[in-house]
XYZ file of C-alpha atoms in Angstrom:
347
model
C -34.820 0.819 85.977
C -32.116 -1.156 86.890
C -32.183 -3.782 89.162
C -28.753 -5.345 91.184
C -29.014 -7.919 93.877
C -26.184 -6.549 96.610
C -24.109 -3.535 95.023
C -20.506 -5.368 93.966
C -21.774 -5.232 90.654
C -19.430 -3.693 87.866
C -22.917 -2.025 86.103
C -23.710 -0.144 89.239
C -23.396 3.541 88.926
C -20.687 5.203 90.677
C -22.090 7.792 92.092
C -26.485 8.144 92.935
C -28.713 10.144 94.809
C -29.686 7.893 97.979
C -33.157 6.959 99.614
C -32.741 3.638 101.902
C -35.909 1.615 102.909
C -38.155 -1.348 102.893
C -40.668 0.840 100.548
C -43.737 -1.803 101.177
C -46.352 -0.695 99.278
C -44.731 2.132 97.720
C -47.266 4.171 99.238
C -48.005 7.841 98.895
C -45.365 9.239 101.495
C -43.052 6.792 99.526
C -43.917 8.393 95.964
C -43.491 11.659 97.435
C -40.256 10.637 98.771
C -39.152 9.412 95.273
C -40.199 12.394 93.553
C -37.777 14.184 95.724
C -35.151 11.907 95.360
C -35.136 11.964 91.182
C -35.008 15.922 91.443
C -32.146 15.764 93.782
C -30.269 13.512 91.395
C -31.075 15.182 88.380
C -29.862 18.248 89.797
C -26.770 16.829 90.276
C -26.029 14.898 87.663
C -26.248 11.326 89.066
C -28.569 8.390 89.152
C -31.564 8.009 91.791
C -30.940 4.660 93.556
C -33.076 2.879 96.353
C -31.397 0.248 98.659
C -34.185 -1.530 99.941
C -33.802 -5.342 101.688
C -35.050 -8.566 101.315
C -35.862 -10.110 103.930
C -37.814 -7.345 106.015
C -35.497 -7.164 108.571
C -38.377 -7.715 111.206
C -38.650 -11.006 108.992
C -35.434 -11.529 109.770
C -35.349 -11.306 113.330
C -38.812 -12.815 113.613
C -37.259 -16.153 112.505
C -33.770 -15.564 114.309
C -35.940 -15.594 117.693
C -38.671 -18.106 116.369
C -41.155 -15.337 116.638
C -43.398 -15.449 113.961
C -45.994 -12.699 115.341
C -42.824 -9.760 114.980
C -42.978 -10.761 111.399
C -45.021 -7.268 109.942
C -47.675 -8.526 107.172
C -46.480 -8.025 103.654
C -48.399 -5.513 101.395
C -46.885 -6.188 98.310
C -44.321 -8.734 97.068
C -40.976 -7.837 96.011
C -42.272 -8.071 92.393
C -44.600 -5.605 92.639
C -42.374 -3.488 94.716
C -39.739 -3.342 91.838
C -42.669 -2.496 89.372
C -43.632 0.474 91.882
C -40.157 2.408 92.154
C -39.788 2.158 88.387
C -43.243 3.629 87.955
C -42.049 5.903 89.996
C -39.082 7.199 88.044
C -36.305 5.348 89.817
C -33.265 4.768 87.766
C -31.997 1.787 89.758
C -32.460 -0.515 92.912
C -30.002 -2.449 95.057
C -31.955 -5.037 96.961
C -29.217 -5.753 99.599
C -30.165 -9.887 101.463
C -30.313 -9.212 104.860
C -28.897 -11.433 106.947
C -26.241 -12.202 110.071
C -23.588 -10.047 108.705
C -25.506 -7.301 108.158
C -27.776 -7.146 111.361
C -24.679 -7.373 113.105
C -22.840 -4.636 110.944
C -22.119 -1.361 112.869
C -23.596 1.924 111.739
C -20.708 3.598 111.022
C -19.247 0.291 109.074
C -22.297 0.756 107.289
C -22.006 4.283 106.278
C -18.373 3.563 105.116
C -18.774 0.306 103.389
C -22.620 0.480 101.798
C -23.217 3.946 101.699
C -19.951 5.380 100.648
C -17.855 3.407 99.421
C -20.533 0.537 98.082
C -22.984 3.085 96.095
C -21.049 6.772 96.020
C -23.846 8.518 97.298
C -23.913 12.025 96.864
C -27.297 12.973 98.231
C -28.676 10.874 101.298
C -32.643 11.233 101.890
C -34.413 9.321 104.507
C -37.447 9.481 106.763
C -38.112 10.829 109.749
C -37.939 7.823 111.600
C -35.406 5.823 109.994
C -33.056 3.603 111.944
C -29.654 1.820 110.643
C -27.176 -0.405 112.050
C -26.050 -3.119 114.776
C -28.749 -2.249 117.627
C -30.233 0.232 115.385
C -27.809 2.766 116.740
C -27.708 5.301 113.741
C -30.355 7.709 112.949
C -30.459 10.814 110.948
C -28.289 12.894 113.494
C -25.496 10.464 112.770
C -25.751 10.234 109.253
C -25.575 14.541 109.424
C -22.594 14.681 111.057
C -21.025 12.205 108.745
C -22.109 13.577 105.799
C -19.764 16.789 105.193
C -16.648 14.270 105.775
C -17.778 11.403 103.897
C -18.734 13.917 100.837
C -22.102 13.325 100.889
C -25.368 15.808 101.643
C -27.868 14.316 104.380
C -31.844 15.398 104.035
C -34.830 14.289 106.365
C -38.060 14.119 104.845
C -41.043 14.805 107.401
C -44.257 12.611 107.598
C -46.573 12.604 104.326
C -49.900 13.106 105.686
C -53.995 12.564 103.523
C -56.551 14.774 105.517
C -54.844 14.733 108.397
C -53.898 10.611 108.178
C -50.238 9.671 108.597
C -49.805 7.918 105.666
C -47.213 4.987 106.564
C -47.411 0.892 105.609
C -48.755 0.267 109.041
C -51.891 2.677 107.769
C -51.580 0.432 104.822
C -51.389 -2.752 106.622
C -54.131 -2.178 108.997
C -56.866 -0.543 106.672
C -55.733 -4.206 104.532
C -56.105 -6.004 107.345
C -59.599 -4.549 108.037
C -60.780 -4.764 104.947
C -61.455 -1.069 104.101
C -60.041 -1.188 100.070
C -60.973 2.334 99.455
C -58.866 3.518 102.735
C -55.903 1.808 101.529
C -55.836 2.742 97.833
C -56.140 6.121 99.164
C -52.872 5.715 101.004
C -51.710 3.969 98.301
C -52.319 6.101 95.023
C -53.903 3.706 93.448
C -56.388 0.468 94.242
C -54.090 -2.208 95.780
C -52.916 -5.238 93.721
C -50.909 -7.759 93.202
C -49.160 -9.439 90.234
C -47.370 -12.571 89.407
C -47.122 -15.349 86.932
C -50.248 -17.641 86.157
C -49.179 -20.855 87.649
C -51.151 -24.904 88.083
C -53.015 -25.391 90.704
C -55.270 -29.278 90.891
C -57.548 -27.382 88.809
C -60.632 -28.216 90.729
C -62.767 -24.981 90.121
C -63.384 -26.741 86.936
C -64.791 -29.552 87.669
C -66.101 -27.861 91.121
C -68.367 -25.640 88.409
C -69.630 -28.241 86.202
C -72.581 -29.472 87.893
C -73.729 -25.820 88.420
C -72.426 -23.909 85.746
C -74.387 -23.189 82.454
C -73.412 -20.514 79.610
C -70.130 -19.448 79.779
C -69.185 -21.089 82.555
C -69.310 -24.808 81.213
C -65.786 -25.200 82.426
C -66.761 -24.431 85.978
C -64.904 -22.061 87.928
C -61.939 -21.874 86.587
C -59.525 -19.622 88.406
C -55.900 -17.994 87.614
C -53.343 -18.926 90.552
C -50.104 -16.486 91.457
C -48.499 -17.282 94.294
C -47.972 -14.395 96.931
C -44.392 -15.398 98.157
C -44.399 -14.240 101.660
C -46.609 -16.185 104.002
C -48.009 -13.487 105.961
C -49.983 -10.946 103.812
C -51.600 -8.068 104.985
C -54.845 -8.624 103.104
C -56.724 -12.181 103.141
C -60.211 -13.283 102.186
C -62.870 -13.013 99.263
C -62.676 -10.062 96.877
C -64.340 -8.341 93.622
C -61.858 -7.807 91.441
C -60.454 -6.747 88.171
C -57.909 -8.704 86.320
C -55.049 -7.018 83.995
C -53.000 -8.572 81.226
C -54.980 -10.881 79.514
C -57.342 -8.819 77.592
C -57.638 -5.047 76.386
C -60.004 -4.693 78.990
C -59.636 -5.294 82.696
C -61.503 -8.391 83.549
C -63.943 -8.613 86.697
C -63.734 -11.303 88.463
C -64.020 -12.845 91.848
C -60.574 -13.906 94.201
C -59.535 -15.593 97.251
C -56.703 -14.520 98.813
C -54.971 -16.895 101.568
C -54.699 -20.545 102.489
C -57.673 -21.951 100.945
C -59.117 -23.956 104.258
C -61.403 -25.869 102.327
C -58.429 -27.978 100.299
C -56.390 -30.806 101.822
C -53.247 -30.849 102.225
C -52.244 -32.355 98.639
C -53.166 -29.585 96.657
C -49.745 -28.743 94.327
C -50.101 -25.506 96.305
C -50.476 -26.815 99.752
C -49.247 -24.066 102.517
C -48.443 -21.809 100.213
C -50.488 -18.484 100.143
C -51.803 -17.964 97.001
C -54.462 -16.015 95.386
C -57.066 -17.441 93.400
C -59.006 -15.537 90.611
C -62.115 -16.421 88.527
C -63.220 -14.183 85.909
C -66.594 -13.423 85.520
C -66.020 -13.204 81.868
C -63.425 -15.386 79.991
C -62.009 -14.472 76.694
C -62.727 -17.228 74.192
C -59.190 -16.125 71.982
C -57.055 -18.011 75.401
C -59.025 -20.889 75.677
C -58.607 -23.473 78.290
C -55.031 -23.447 78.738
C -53.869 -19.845 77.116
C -53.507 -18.182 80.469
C -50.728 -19.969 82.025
C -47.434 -18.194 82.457
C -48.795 -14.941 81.334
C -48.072 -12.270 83.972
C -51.370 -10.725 85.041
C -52.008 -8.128 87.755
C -55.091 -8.341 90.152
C -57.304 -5.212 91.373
C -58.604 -6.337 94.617
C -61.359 -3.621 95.243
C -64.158 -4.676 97.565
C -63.997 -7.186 100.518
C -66.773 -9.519 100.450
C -65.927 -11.578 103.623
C -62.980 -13.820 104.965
C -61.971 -17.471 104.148
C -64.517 -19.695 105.163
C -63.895 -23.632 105.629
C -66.889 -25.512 103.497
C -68.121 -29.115 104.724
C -68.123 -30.531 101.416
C -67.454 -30.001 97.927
C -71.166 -29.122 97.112
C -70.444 -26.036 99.932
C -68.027 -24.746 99.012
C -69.322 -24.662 94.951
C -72.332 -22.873 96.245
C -70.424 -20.605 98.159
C -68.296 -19.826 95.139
C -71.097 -19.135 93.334
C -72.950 -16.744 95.948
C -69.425 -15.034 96.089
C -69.354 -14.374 92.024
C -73.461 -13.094 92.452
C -71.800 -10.609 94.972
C -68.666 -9.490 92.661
C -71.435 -9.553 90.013
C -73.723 -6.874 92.256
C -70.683 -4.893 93.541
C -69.184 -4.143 89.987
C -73.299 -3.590 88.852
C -73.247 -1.048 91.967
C -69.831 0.828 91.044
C -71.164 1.175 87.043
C -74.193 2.798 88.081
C -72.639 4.912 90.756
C -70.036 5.940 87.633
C -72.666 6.646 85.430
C -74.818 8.808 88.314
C -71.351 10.971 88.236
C -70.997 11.821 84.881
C -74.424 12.841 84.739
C -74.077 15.051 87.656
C -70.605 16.501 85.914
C -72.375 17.184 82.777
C -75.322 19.044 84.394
């Protein structure tokens, strides 16, 4: 997939097959949406495109009016939204900054000058719901009556629903938000993760792990960092989960996902949301150091509980090490419930 930031690029097709969206998540009704989208440009001969934005625009006009609450929380960062759409088949993606000039662009300037004349679409497809322009004054009726003159073909795609669920990013966001993993990887398609580079942190799970560690764990908890760029995600707390990228087998492992409350304000990653992995099992091949930089993706499958603030440093390595006997007993749990299935499919 190709990827162009804004569309005055010379390598950007001249004519596509158009879906336009935020995409967060890249959830079910999304994928559906996409699927769609590739036939439609296959059939006629073009590239599939998505022009998604970056800032959200409720981002965006969260910080124009110094209102951080209208801000939605982020499912997935733009990283892993890229990696979605070209899972899902996409040929390429404009991510188009939003910003004054184009909040305050018309709908019918943005018709002409993005959808036409900016990308050549030849096939428009949007949801059901979707809203465009200055005011948010276009909707599908107005993109249908501009279609046949602009040379373009508008189509609406209805609601994608799971047993009778509306499957949207709010669904996603708020089954997140609760804590219910196996709701949202059922909107999703998949269990919900996130990916990034390995980056420093004080590297205090070492020496937070020393004093209680023994066997593999001599190093103490050491943990993988990634950074989740936006500051409001939809998930947050202490997860089981399993680790991708640094061996041939997923790792399990134990995360924290937030603002670490516990850690003053001089960690290197102070105020920054990031989300904090330690692997139950380590592969001796990386040693101390080998993980840093690699790109890794995270699994986050069960909740265990929220962020909790320790007194002291002796807390908080206790609680750490309650937290990996949990991940420890939930991925126990999961193997045996596996096994009890392919006993009962064999029978």
């Amino acid at each position: 997939m190709k990827i162009f930031r804004g569309f005055h690029h010379p390598d950007v097709a001249p004519a596509c097959a158009l879906t336009i969206g935020n995409f967060d998540g890249v959830h079910r009704g999304h994928q559906a949406m996409l699927a769609l989208l590739n036939s439609e440009a296959q059939h006629r001969g073009v590239q599939s495109c998505v022009l998604t934005f970056e800032p959200h625009p409720r981002d965006y006009f969260a910080g124009l009016h110094r209102r951080p609450e209208l801000a939605p929380a982020r499912i997935g960062t733009l990283r892993d939204k890229l990696a979605e759409l070209a899972r899902c088949g996409v040929q390429q993606t404009i991510v188009l900054p939003f910003n004054e000039r184009l909040a305050q662009q018309s709908a019918q300037a943005f018709i002409e000058d993005v959808v036409v004349r900016g990308l050549g679409a030849r096939y428009l497809l949007v949801g059901d719901d979707f809203r465009f322009g200055s005011q948010r004054a276009g909707d599908y009726a107005m993109l249908d009556a501009a279609g046949p003159a602009q040379g373009f073909e508008v189509a609406r795609m209805n609601s994608y629903e799971v047993h009778g669920l509306r499957v949207s990013s709010s669904a996603v966001r708020e089954a997140l938000g609760a804590g219910r993993m196996q709701d949202a990887a059922r909107l999703l398609g998949r269990p919900y993760a996130i990916s990034g580079h390995v980056v420093h942190g004080r590297k205090l799970g070492r020496a937070l792990g020393r004093s209680a560690a023994s066997g593999a764990h001599q190093d103490g908890f050491r943990t993988l960092n990634l950074r989740f760029a936006h500051w409001k995600p939809a998930a947050s707390g202490i997860f089981a989960v399993l680790v991708h990228g640094l061996h041939e087998e997923p790792l399990p492992g134990v995360a924290n996902l937030g603002v670490r409350p516990s850690l003053d304000p001089q960690d290197v990653n102070g105020g920054r949301v990031l989300l904090e992995t330690h692997c139950l099992t380590w592969p001796a091949h990386l040693g101390a150091e080998g993980a840093y930089g690699k790109i890794v993706r995270v699994e986050l499958l069960h909740k265990l509980h929220d962020e909790l603030k320790y007194d002291s440093l002796a807390a908080l390595t206790a609680g750490i090490a309650k937290d990996c006997e949990d991940a420890r007993a939930f991925f126990a749990s999961a193997h045996a419930e596996t096994r009890r299935q392919t006993t009962r499919d064999r029978i």
